[in-house]
Short mmCIF file of C-alpha atoms and ligand atoms in Angstrom, two decimals:
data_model
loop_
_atom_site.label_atom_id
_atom_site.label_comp_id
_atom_site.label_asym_id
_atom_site.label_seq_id
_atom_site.Cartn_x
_atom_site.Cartn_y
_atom_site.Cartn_z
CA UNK A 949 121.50 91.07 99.47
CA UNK A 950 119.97 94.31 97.48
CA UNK A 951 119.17 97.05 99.49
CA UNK A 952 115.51 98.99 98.29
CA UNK A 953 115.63 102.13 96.82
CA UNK A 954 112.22 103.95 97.26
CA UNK A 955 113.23 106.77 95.14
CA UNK A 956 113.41 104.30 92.04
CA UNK A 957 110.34 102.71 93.61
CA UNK A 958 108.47 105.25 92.73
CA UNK A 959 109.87 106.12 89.40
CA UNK A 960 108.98 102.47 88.28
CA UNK A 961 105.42 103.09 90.07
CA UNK A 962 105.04 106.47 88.21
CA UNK A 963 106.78 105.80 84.76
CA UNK A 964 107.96 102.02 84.31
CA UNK A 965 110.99 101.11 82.68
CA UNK A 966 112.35 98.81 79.64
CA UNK A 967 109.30 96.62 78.69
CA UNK A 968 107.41 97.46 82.40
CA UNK A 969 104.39 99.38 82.37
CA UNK A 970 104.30 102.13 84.77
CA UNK A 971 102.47 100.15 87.73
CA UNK A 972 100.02 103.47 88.80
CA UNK A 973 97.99 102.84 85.29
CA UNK A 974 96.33 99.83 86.93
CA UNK A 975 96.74 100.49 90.71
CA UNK A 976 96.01 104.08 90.96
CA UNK A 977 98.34 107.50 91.32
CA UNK A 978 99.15 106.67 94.94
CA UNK A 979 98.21 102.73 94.86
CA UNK A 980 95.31 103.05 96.54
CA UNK A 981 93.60 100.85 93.93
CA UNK A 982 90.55 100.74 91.70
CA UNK A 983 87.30 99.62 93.20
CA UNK A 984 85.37 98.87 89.03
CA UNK A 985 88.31 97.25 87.88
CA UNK A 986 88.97 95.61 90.72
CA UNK A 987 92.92 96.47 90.97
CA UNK A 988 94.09 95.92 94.36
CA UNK A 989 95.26 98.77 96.59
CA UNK A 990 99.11 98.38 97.09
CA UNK A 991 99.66 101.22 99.93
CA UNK A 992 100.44 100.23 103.12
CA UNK A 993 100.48 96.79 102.65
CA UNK A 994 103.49 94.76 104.33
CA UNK A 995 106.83 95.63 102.52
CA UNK A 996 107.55 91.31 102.78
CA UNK A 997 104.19 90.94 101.27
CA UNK A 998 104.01 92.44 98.78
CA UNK A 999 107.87 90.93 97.80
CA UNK A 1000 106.56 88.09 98.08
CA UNK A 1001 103.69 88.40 96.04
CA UNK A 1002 105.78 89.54 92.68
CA UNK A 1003 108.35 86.52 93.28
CA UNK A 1004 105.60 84.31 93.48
CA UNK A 1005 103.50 86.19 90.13
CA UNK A 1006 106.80 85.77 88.48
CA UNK A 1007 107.80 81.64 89.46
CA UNK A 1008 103.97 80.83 88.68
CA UNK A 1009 102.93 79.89 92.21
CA UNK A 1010 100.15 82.97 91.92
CA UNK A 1011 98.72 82.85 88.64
CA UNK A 1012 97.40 86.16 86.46
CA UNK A 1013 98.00 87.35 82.96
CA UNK A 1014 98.06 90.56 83.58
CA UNK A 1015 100.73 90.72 86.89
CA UNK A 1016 102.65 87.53 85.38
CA UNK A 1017 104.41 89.05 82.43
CA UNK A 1018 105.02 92.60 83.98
CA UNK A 1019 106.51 90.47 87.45
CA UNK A 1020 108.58 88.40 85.32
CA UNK A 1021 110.05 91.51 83.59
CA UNK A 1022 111.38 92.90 86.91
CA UNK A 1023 114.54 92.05 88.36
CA UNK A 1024 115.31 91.43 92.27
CA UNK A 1025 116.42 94.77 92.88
CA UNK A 1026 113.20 96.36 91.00
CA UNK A 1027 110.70 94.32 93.01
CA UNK A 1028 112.72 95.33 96.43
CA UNK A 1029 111.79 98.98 94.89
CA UNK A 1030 108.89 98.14 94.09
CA UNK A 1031 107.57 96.84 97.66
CA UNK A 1032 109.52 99.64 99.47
CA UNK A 1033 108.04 102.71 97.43
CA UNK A 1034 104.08 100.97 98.12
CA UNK A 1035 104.58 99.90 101.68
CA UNK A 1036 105.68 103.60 102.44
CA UNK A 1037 102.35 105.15 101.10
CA UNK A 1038 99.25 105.07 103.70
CA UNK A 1039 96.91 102.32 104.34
CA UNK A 1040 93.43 102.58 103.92
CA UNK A 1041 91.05 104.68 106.28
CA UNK A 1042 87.59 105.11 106.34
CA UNK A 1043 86.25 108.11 104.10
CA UNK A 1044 82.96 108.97 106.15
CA UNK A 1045 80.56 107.02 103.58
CA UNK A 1046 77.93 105.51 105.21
CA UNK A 1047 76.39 102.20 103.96
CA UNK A 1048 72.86 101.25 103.33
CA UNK A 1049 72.63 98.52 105.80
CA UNK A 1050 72.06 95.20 104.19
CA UNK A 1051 71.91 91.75 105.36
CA UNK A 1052 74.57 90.99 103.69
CA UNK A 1053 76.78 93.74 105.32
CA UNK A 1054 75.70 92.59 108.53
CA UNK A 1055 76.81 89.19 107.61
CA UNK A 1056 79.93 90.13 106.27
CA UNK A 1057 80.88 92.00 109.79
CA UNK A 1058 80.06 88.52 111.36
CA UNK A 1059 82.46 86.93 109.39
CA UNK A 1060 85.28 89.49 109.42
CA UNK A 1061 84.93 89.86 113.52
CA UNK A 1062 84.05 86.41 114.66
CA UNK A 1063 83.85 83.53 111.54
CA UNK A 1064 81.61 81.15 111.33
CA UNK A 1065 82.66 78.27 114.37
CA UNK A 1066 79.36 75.77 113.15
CA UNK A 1067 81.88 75.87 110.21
CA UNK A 1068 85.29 76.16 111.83
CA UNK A 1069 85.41 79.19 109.74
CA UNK A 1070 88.03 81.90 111.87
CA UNK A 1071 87.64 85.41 112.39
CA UNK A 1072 89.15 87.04 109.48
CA UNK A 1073 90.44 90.07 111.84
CA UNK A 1074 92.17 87.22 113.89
CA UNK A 1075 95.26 87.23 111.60
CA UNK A 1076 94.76 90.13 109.65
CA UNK A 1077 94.32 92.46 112.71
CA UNK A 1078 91.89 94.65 113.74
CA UNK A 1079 89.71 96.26 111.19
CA UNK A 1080 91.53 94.23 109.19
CA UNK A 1081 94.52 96.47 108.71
CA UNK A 1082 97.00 93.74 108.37
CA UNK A 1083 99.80 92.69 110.36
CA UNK A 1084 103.53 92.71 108.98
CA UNK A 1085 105.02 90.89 107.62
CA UNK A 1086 103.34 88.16 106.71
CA UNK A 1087 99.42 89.07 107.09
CA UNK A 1088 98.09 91.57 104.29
CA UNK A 1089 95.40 94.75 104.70
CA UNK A 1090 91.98 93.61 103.88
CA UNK A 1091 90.54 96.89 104.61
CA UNK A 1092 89.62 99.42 101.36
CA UNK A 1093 90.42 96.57 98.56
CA UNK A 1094 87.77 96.22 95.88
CA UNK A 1095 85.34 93.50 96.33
CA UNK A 1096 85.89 92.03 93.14
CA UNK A 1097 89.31 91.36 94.14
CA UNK A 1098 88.89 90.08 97.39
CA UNK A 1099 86.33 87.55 95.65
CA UNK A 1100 88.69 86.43 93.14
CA UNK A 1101 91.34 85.61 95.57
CA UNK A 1102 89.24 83.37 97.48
CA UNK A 1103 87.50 81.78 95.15
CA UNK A 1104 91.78 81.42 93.62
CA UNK A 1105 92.20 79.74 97.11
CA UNK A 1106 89.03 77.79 97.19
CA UNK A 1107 90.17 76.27 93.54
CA UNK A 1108 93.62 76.01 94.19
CA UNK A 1109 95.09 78.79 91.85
CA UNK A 1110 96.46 80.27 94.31
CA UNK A 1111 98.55 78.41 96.45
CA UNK A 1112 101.58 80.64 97.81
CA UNK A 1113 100.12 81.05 101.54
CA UNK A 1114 101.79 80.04 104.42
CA UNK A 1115 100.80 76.34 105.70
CA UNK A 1116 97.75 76.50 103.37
CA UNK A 1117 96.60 79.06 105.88
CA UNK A 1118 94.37 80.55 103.36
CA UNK A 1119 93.25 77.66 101.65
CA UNK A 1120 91.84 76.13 104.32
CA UNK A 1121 89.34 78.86 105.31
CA UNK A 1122 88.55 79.43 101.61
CA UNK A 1123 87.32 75.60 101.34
CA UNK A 1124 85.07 76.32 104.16
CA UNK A 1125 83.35 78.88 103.05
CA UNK A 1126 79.97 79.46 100.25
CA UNK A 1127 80.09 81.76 97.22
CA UNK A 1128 77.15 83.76 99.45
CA UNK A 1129 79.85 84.24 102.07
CA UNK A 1130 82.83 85.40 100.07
CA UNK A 1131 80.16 87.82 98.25
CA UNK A 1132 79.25 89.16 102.32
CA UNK A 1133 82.65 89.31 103.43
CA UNK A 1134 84.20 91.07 100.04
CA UNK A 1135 81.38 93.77 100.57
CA UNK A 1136 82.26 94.37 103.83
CA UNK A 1137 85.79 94.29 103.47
CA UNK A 1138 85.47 96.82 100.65
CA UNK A 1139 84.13 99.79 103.42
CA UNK A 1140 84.92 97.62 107.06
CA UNK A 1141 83.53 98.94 110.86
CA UNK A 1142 82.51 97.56 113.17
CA UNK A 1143 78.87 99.58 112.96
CA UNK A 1144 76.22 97.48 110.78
CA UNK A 1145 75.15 100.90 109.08
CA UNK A 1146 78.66 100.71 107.59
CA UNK A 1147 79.65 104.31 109.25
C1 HEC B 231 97.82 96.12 83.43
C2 HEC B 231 97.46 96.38 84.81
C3 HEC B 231 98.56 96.24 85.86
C4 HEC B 231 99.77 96.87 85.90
C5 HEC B 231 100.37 97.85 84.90
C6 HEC B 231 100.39 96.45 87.14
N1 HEC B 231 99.56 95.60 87.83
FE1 HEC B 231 99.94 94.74 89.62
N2 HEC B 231 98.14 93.77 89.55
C7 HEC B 231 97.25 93.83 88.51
C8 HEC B 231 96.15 92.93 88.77
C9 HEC B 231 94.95 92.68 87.86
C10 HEC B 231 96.41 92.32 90.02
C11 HEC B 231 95.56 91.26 90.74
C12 HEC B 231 96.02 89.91 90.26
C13 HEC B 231 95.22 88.77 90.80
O1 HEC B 231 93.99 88.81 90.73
O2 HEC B 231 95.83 87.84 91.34
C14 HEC B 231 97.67 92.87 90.49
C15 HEC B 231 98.28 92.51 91.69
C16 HEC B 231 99.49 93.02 92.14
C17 HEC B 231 100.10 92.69 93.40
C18 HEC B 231 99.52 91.78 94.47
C19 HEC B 231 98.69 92.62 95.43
C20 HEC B 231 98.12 91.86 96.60
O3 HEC B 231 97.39 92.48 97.38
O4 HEC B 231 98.39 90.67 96.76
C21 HEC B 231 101.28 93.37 93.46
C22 HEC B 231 102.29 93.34 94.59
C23 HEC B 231 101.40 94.13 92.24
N3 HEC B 231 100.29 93.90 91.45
C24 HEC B 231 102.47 94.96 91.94
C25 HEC B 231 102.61 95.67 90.75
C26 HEC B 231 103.77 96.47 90.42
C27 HEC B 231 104.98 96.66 91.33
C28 HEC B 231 103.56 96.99 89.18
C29 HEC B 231 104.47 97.87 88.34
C30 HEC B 231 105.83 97.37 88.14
C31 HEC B 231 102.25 96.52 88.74
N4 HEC B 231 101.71 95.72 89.71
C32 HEC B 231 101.66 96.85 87.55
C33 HEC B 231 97.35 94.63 87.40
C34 HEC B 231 98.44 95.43 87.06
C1 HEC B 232 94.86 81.73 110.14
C2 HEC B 232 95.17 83.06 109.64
C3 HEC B 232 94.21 83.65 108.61
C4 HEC B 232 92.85 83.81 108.73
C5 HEC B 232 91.94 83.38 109.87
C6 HEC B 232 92.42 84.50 107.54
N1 HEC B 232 93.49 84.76 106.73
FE1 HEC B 232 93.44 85.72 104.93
N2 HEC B 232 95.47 85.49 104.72
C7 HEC B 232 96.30 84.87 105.63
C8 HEC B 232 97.66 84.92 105.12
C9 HEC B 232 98.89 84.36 105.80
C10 HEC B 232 97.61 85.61 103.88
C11 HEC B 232 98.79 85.93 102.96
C12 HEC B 232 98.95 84.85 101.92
C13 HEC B 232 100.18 85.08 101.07
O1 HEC B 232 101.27 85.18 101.64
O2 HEC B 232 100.02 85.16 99.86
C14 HEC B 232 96.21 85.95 103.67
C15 HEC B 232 95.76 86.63 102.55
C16 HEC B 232 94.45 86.98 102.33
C17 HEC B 232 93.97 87.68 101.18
C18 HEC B 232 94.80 88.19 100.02
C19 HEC B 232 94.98 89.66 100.14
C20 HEC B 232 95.61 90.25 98.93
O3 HEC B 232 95.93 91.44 99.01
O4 HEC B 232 95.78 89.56 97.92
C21 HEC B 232 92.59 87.79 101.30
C22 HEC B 232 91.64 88.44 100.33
C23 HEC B 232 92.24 87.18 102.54
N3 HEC B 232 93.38 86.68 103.15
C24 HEC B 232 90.96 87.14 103.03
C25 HEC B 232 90.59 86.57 104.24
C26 HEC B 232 89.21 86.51 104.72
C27 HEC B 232 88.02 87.08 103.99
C28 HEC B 232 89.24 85.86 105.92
C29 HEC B 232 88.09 85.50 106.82
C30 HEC B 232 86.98 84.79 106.22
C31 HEC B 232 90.65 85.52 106.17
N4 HEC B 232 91.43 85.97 105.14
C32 HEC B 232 91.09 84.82 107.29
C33 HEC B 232 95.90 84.30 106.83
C34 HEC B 232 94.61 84.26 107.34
#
């Protein structure tokens, strides 16, 4: 059993190593992400999640070209590092924007706060917490990522590309759900509260 090392965390996060890219070029100086690239925020998610996620980029389970090669170049101990260093840094919080209020924001709150039960569609927030600011270890922070990304992973779950959640937990409200509804709830997700002018 490794033990993490933040400290080399964040040297690997900050400068990479032999044949690893330094992870901040894609996921920001302090892994907060970036919204028109769609690069997922990495700070403050669940230490065990985010572990998880590189074993599973690396044995194939969770498929991308760019995460794929650079998880496959790390070893145990540098992924251990790796989740440390990001699960230290702060999770999202809300910024003071205020939203133009849209249909499709006001959707997207339904969704996130209370599903879709005509559909059997859950709450979002019921497993990944309130204001969806995850639940360790095994639930993620929804809260701040880009909406492309959020999208893409559940269309990936929808399609069956991505298939490393727990009891198909993901998959199964993914098949429930209509490209008009992952394009509501991504929005939302992207700026969440529980105010349909988005404050
Ligand atoms: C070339 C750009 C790039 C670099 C460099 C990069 N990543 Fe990523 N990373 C991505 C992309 C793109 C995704 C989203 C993949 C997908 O859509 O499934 C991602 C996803 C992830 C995820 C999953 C996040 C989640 O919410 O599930 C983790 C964990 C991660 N990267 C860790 C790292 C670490 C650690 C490093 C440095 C060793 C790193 N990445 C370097 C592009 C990059
Ligand atoms: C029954 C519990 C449950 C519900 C309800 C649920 N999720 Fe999840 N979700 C999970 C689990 C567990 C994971 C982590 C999967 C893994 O380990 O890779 C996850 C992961 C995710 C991720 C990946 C995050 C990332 O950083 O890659 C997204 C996006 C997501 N869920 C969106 C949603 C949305 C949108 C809803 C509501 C429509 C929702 N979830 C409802 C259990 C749930």
């Amino acid at each position: 059993m490794v033990h993490a090392d933040r400290l080399a965390g964040a040297a690997l996060a900050q400068k990479g190593s032999k044949g690893v890219p330094a992870c901040m070029a894609c996921h920001g100086a302090n892994g907060e992400g970036q919204t028109a690239s769609g690069f997922p925020r990495l700070a403050g998610q669940p230490e065990a999640y985010l572990l998880k996620q590189l074993q599973a980029f690396a044995g194939g389970q969770r498929k991308n070209s760019q995460m794929a090669p650079i998880a496959s170049a790390l070893d145990a101990q540098q992924m251990r590092d790796a989740a440390d260093y990001y699960a230290s840094l702060p999770g999202w919080r809300p910024q003071g924007q205020t939203r133009a209020p849209s249909p499709q924001y006001a959707l997207g709150l339904r969704l996130a706060t209370s599903g879709n039960w005509s559909k059997d569609v859950p709450a979002c927030f019921a497993c990944h917490g309130p204001g969806g600011a995850g639940v360790a270890p095994h639930f993620p922070a929804l809260a701040g990522q880009p909406s492309v990304y959020t999208r893409s992973q559940m269309k990936a779950w929808q399609t069956a590309t991505r298939t490393n959640d727990p009891q198909g937990l993901m998959q199964s409200v993914a098949e429930k759900m209509t490209d008009a509804e992952f394009d509501a709830v991504s929005l939302y997700l992207e700026h969440p509260s529980l105010d349909e002018k988005g404050k």
